[in-house]
XYZ file of C-alpha atoms in Angstrom:
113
model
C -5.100 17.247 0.532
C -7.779 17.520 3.018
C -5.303 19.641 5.112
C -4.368 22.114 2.448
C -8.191 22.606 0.770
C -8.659 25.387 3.535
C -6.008 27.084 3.067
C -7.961 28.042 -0.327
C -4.547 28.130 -2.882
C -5.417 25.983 -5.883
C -1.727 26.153 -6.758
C -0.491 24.812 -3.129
C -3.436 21.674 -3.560
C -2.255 21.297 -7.198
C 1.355 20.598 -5.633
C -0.149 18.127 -2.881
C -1.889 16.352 -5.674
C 0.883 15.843 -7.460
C 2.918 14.397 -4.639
C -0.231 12.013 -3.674
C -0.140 10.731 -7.151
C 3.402 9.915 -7.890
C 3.086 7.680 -4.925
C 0.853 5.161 -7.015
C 3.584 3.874 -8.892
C 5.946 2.696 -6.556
C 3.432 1.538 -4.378
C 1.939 -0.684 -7.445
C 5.326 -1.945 -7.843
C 5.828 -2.908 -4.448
C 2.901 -4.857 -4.663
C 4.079 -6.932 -8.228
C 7.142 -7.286 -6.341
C 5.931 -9.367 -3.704
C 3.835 -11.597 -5.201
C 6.605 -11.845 -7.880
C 8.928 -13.085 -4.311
C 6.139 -15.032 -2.591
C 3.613 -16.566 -4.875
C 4.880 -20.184 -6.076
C 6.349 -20.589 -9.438
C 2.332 -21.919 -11.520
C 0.482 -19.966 -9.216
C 1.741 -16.114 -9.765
C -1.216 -15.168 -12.124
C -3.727 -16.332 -9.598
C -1.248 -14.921 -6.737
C -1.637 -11.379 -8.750
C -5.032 -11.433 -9.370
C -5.895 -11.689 -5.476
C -3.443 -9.325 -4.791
C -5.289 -6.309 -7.025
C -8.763 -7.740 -5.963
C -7.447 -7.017 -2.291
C -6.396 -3.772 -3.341
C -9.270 -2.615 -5.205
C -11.325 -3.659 -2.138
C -9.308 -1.999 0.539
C -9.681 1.090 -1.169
C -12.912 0.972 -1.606
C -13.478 0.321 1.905
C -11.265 2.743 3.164
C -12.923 5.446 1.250
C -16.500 4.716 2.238
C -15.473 4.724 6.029
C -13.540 8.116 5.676
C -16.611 9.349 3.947
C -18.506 8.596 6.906
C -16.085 9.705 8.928
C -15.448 13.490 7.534
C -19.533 13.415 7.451
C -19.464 12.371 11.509
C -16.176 14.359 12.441
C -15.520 17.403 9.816
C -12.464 18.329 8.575
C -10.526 16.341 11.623
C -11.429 13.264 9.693
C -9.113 13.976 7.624
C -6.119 13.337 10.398
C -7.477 10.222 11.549
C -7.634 8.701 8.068
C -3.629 9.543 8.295
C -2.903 8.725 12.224
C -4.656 5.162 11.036
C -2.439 5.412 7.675
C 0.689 5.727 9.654
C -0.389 3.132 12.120
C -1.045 0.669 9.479
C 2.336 1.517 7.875
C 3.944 1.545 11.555
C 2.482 -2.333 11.622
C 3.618 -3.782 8.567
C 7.271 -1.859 9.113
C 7.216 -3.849 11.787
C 6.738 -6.942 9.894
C 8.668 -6.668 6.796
C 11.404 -9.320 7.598
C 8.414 -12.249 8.067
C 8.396 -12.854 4.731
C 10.851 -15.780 3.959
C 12.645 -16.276 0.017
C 11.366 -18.344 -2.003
C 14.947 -18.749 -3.957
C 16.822 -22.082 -2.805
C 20.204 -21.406 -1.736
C 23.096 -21.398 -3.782
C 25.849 -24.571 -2.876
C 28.795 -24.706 -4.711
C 29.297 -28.020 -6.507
C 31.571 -30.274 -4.941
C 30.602 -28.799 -1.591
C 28.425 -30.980 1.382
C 24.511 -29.466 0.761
């Protein structure tokens, strides 16, 4: 958004908008999904509610520091809050096969377990 602002068309940041916000949802879901997958069977409640609090205060962070940073940097700030958004994304791309199932596997019956 901070890229398109200049360019002065309300329509064009209107559009941008848009895209930023349909991203929410899935990335909400993504986040029930795996603590539906990882949190233990009497602990998912308290598994979700650290999840959202983590959430909630990543954001928050993350918008006071690229506050500061627009303030420090101008307008570039804007493309290191997305070099270090793609980084982040880079890192846990990296690690999206360390997280193990939680499901016990399936034997047959009559079969050695």
């Amino acid at each position: 958004m901070g890229l398109v602002s200049p360019l002065g068309s309300l329509v064009l940041l209107a559009v941008v908008m848009m895209a930023a916000g349909a991203l929410i949802t899935p990335q909400v879901t993504a986040h029930s999904l795996g603590v539906e997958q990882t949190a233990p069977a009497g602990a998912a409640t308290e598994a979700f509610n650290w999840m959202v609090m983590a959430a909630v205060l990543g954001v928050s962070v993350g918008q006071a520091l690229s506050g500061v940073t627009i303030d420090l940097v101008g307008p570039g700030g804007y493309a290191a809050g997305g070099a270090l958004g793609l980084l982040v994304a880079g890192l846990l791309w990296l690690r999206r096969g360390s997280v193990a199932d939680t499901e016990p596997p399936v034997v047959a019956a009559g079969s050695p377990a």
